[in-house]
CSV table of C-alpha atoms in Angstrom, one decimal:
chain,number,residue,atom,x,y,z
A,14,UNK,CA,15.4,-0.4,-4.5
A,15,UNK,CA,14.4,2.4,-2.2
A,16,UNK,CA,11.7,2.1,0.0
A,17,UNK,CA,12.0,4.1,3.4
A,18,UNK,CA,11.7,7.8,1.7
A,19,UNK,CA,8.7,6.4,1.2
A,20,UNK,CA,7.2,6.1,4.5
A,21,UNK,CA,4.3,8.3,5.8
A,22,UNK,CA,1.8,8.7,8.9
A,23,UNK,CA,-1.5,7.1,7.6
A,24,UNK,CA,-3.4,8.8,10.7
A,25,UNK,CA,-2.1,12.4,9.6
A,26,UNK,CA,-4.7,14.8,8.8
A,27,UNK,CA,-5.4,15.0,4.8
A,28,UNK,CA,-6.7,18.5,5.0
A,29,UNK,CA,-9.1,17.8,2.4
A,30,UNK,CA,-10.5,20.7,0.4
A,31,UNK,CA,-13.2,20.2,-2.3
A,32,UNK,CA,-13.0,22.6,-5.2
A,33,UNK,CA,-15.7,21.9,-7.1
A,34,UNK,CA,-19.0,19.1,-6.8
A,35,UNK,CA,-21.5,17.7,-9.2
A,36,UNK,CA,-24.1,15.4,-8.2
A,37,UNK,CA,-25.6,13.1,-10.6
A,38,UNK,CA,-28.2,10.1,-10.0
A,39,UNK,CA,-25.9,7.4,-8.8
A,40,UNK,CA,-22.7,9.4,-7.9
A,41,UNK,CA,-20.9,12.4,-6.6
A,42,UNK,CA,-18.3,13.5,-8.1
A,43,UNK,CA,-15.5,16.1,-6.9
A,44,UNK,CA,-12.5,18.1,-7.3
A,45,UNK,CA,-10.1,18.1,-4.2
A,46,UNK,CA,-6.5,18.6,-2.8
A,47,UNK,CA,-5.3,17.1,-0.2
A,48,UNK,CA,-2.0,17.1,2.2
A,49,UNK,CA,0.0,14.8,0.2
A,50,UNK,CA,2.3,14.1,3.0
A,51,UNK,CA,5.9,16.3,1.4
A,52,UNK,CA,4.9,19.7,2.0
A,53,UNK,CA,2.4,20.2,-0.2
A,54,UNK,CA,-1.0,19.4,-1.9
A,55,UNK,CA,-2.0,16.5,-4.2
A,56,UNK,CA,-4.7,17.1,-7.0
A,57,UNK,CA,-7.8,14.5,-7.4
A,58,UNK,CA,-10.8,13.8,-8.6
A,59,UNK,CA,-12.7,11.6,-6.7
A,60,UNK,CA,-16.0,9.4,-7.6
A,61,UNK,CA,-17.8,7.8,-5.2
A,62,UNK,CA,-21.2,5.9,-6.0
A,63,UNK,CA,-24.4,6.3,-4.1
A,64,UNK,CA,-23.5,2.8,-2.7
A,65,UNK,CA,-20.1,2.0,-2.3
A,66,UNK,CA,-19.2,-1.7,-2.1
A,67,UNK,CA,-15.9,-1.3,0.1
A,68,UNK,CA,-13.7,-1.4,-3.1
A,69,UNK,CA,-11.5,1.7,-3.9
A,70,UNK,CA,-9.5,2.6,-6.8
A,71,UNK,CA,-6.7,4.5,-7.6
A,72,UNK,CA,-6.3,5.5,-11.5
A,73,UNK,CA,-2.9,7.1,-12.4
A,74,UNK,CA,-1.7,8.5,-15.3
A,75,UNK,CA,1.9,8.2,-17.5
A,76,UNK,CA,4.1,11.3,-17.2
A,77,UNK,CA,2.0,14.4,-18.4
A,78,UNK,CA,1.2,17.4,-15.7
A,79,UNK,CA,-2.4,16.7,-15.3
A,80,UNK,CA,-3.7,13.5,-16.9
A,81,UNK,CA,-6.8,12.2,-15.2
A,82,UNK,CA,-9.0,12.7,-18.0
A,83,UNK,CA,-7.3,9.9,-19.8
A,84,UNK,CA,-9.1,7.8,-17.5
A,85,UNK,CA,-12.5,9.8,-16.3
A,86,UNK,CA,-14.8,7.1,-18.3
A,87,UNK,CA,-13.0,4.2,-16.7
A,88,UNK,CA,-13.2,5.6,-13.2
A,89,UNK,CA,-17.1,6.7,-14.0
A,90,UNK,CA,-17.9,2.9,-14.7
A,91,UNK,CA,-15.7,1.5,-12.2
A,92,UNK,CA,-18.4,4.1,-9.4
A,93,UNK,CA,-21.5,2.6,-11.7
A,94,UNK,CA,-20.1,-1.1,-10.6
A,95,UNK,CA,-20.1,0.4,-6.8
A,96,UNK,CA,-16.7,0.9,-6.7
A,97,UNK,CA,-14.7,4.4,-5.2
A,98,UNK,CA,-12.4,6.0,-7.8
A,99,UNK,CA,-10.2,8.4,-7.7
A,100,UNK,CA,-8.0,10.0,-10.3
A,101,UNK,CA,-4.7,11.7,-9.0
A,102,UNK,CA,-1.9,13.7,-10.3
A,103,UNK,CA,1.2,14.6,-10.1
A,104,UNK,CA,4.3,16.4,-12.2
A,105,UNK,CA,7.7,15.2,-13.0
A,106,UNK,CA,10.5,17.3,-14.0
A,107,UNK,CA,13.1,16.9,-17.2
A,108,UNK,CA,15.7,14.0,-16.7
A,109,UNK,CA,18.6,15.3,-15.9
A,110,UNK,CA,18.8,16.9,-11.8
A,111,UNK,CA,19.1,14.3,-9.5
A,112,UNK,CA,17.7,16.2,-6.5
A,113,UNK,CA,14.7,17.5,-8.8
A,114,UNK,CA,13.6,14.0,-9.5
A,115,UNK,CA,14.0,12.0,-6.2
A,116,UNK,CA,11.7,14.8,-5.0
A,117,UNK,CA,9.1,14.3,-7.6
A,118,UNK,CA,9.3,10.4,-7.6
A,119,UNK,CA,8.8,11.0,-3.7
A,120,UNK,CA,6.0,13.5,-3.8
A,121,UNK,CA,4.0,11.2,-7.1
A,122,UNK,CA,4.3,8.0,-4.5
A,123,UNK,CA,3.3,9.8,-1.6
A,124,UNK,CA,0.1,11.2,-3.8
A,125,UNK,CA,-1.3,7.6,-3.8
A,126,UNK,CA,-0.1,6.6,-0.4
A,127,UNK,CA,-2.0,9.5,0.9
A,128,UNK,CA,-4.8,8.7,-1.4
A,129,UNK,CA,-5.7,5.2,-0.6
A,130,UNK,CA,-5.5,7.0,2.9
A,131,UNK,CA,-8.7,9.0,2.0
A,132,UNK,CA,-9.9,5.7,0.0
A,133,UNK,CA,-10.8,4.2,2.8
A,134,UNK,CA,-13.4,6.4,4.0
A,135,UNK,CA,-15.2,4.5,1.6
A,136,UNK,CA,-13.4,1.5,0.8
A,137,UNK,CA,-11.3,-1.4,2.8
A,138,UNK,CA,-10.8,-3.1,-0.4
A,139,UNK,CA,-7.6,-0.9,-2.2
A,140,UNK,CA,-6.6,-1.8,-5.6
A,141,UNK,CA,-4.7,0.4,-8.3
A,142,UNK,CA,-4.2,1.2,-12.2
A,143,UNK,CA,-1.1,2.6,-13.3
A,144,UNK,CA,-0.4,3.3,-16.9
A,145,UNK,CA,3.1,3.9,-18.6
A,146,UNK,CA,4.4,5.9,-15.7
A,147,UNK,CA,1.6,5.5,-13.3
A,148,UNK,CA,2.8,1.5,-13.9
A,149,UNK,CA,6.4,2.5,-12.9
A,150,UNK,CA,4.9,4.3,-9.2
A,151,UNK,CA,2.7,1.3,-8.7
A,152,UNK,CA,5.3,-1.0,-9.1
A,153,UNK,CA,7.0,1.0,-5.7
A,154,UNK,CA,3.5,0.7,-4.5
A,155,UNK,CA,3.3,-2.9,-4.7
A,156,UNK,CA,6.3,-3.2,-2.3
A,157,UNK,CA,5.6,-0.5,-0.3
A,158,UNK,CA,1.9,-0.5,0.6
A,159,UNK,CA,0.5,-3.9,1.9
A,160,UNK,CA,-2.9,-3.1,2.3
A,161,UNK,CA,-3.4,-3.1,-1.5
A,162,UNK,CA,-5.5,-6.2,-2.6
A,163,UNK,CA,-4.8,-5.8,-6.6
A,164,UNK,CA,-2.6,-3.7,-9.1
A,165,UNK,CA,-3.0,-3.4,-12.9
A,166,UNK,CA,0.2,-2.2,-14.1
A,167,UNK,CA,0.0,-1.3,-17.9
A,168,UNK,CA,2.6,-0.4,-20.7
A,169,UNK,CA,5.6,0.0,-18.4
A,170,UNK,CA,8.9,-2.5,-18.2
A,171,UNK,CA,12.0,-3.1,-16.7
A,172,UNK,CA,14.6,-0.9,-18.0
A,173,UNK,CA,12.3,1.2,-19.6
A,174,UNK,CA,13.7,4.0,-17.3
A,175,UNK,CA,17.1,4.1,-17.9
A,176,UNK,CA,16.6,3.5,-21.5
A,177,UNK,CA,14.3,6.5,-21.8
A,178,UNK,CA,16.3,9.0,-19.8
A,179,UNK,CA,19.5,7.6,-21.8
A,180,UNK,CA,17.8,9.4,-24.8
A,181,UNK,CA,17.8,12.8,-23.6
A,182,UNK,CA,20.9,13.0,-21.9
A,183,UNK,CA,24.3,13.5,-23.8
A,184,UNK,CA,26.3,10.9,-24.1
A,185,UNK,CA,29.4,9.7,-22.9
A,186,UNK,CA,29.1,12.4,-20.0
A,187,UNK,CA,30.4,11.3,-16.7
A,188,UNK,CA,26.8,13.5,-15.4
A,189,UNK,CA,24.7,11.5,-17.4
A,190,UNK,CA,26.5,8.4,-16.0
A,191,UNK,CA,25.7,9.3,-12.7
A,192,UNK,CA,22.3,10.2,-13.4
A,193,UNK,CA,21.5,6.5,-14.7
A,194,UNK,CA,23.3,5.3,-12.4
A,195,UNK,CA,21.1,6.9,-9.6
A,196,UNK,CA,17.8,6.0,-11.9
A,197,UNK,CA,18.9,2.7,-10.7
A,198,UNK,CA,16.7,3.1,-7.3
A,199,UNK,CA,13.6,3.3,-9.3
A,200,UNK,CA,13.6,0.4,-11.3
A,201,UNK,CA,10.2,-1.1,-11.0
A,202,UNK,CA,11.7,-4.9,-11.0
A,203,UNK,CA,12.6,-5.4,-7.7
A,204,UNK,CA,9.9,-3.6,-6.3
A,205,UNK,CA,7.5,-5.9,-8.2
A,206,UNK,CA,9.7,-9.0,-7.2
A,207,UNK,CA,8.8,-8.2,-3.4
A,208,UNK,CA,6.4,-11.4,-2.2
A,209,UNK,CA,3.0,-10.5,-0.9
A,210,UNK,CA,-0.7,-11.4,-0.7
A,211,UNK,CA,-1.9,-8.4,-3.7
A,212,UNK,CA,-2.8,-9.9,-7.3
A,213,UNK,CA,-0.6,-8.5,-10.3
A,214,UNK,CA,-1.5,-8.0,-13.8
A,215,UNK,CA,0.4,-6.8,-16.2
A,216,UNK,CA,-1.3,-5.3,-19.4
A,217,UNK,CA,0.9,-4.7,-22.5
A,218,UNK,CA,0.0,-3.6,-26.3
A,219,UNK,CA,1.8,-6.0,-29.0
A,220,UNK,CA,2.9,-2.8,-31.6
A,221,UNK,CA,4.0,-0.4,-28.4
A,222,UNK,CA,6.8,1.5,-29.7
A,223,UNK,CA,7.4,3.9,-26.8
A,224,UNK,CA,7.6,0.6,-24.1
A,225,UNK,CA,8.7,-2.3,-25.7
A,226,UNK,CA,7.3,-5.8,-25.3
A,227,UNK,CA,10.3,-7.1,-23.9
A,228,UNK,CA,10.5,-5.1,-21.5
A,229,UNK,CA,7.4,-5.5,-20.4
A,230,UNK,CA,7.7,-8.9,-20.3
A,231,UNK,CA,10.9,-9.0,-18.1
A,232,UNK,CA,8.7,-6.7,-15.2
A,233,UNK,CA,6.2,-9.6,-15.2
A,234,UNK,CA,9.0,-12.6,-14.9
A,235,UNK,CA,10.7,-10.9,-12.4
A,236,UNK,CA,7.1,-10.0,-10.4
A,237,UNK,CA,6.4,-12.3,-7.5
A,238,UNK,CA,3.4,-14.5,-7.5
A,239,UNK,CA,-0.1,-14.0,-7.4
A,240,UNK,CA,0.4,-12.5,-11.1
A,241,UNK,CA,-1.1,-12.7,-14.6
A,242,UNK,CA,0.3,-11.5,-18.5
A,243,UNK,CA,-1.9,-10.5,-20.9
A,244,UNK,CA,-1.2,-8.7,-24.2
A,245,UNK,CA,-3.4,-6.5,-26.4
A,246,UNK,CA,-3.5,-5.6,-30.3
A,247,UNK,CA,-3.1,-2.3,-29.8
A,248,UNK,CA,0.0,0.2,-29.1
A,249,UNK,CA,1.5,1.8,-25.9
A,250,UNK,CA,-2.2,3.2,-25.6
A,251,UNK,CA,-4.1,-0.1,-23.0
A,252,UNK,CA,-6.4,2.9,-21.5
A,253,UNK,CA,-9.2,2.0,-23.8
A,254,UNK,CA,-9.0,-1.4,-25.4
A,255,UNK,CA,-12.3,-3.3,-24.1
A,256,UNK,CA,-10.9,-6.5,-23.1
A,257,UNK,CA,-7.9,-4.5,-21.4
A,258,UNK,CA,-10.9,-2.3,-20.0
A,259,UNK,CA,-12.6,-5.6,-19.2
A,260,UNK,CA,-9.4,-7.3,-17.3
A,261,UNK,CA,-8.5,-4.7,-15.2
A,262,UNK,CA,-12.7,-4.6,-13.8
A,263,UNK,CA,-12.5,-8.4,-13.3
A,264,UNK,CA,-9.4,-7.7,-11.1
A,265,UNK,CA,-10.8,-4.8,-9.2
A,266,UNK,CA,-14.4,-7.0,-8.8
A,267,UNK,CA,-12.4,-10.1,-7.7
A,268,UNK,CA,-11.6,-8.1,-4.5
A,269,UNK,CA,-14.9,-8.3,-3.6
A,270,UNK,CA,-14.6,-12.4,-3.7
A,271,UNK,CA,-12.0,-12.7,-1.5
């Protein structure tokens, strides 16, 4: 487990920059950057309701480029229910360069770290969706970042990683030993096993074939307490299932209770 690269000023400037803004009835909605704290700038879209109720929510994608439209809907009804959303993004590179991917693992944390920063303009209630790879960062998250009240972490497991990168590496080559070796410092299960106050749940589909159920199922036993399982008839797809939909906005509107 690795936790220090991770650290960050929360009082640095985020040198926010709006790229584009559309105004409906009940919520604003805009396209930013912002200083994600490595040297560069992050990529958002953020949502904020008319009358935000002090919950904020981060909604991060699996492993493509740019992936926030998976989850524009979600965010849009998570702002309807008075909560702050935003949708970040970030890039990883092949498996394979060591150097290539710590950086990328430490810029795609850093992106929500920086963005809960700009969260709570509007929100002192933080709380986070990860899917596939998203779940993977907010595993770290979980460990890393105590001010989060509540994490959904869907369709990721432990040794997912290893066993995903072992499929596009040659094998039986002392540099893809080494590589999985050093893959070893992202493995969400300690992270998750780290004790605090935020609420876990872990969402999985019963017929994924790209994370298995097993593996999702070891993340949650090794997770520390407050935590909850639930499964889903449905693939490695939980973005859109209605009662997996409908879990994760209890979770987030449970903040609200204390």
């Amino acid at each position: 487990m690795e936790t220090a690269v991770f650290d960050h000023d929360h009082d640095a400037p985020l040198e926010v920059r709006r790229h584009d803004h559309e105004v409906r009835v009940d919520l604003t909605i805009s396209e930013l950057t912002y200083d994600h704290g490595a040297g560069g700038r992050a990529r958002a879209t953020l949502i904020v309701p008319a009358r935000p109720n002090g919950t904020g929510v981060i909604l991060a994608h699996g492993g493509t480029d740019d992936g926030r439209h998976f989850f524009v809907d979600e965010a849009t009804s998570l702002a309807e229910r008075g909560m702050t959303a935003l949708l970040t993004a970030y890039r990883l590179p092949p498996h394979g360069d060591q150097r290539a991917v710590a950086d990328a693992v430490r810029v795609a944390v850093l992106t929500q770290l920086r963005g809960f920063d700009l969260l709570t303009a509007w929100a002192d209630r933080l709380c986070y969706f990860g899917h596939s790879g998203g779940a993977q960062f907010g595993a770290i998250l979980s460990a890393v970042d105590p001010r989060l009240f509540a994490l959904a972490l869907a369709s990721y497991g432990a040794g997912t990683l290893q066993r995903v990168a072992a499929a596009s590496l040659p094998q039986n080559a002392p540099a893809a030993d080494a590589y999985l070796e050093f893959l070893h410092r992202y493995e969400p299960a300690p992270y998750v096993a780290v004790p605090g106050a935020r609420r876990l749940l872990f969402q999985h589909g019963r017929d994924d074939d790209v994370v298995y159920l097993s593996e999702g199922r070891r993340l949650f036993d090794a997770a520390a307490e407050p935590k909850e399982w639930r499964e889903y008839p449905c693939g490695h797809d939980t973005s859109t299932p209605p009662q997996a939909r409908a879990d994760r906005l209890r979770l987030f509107a449970a903040t609200s209770e204390g």
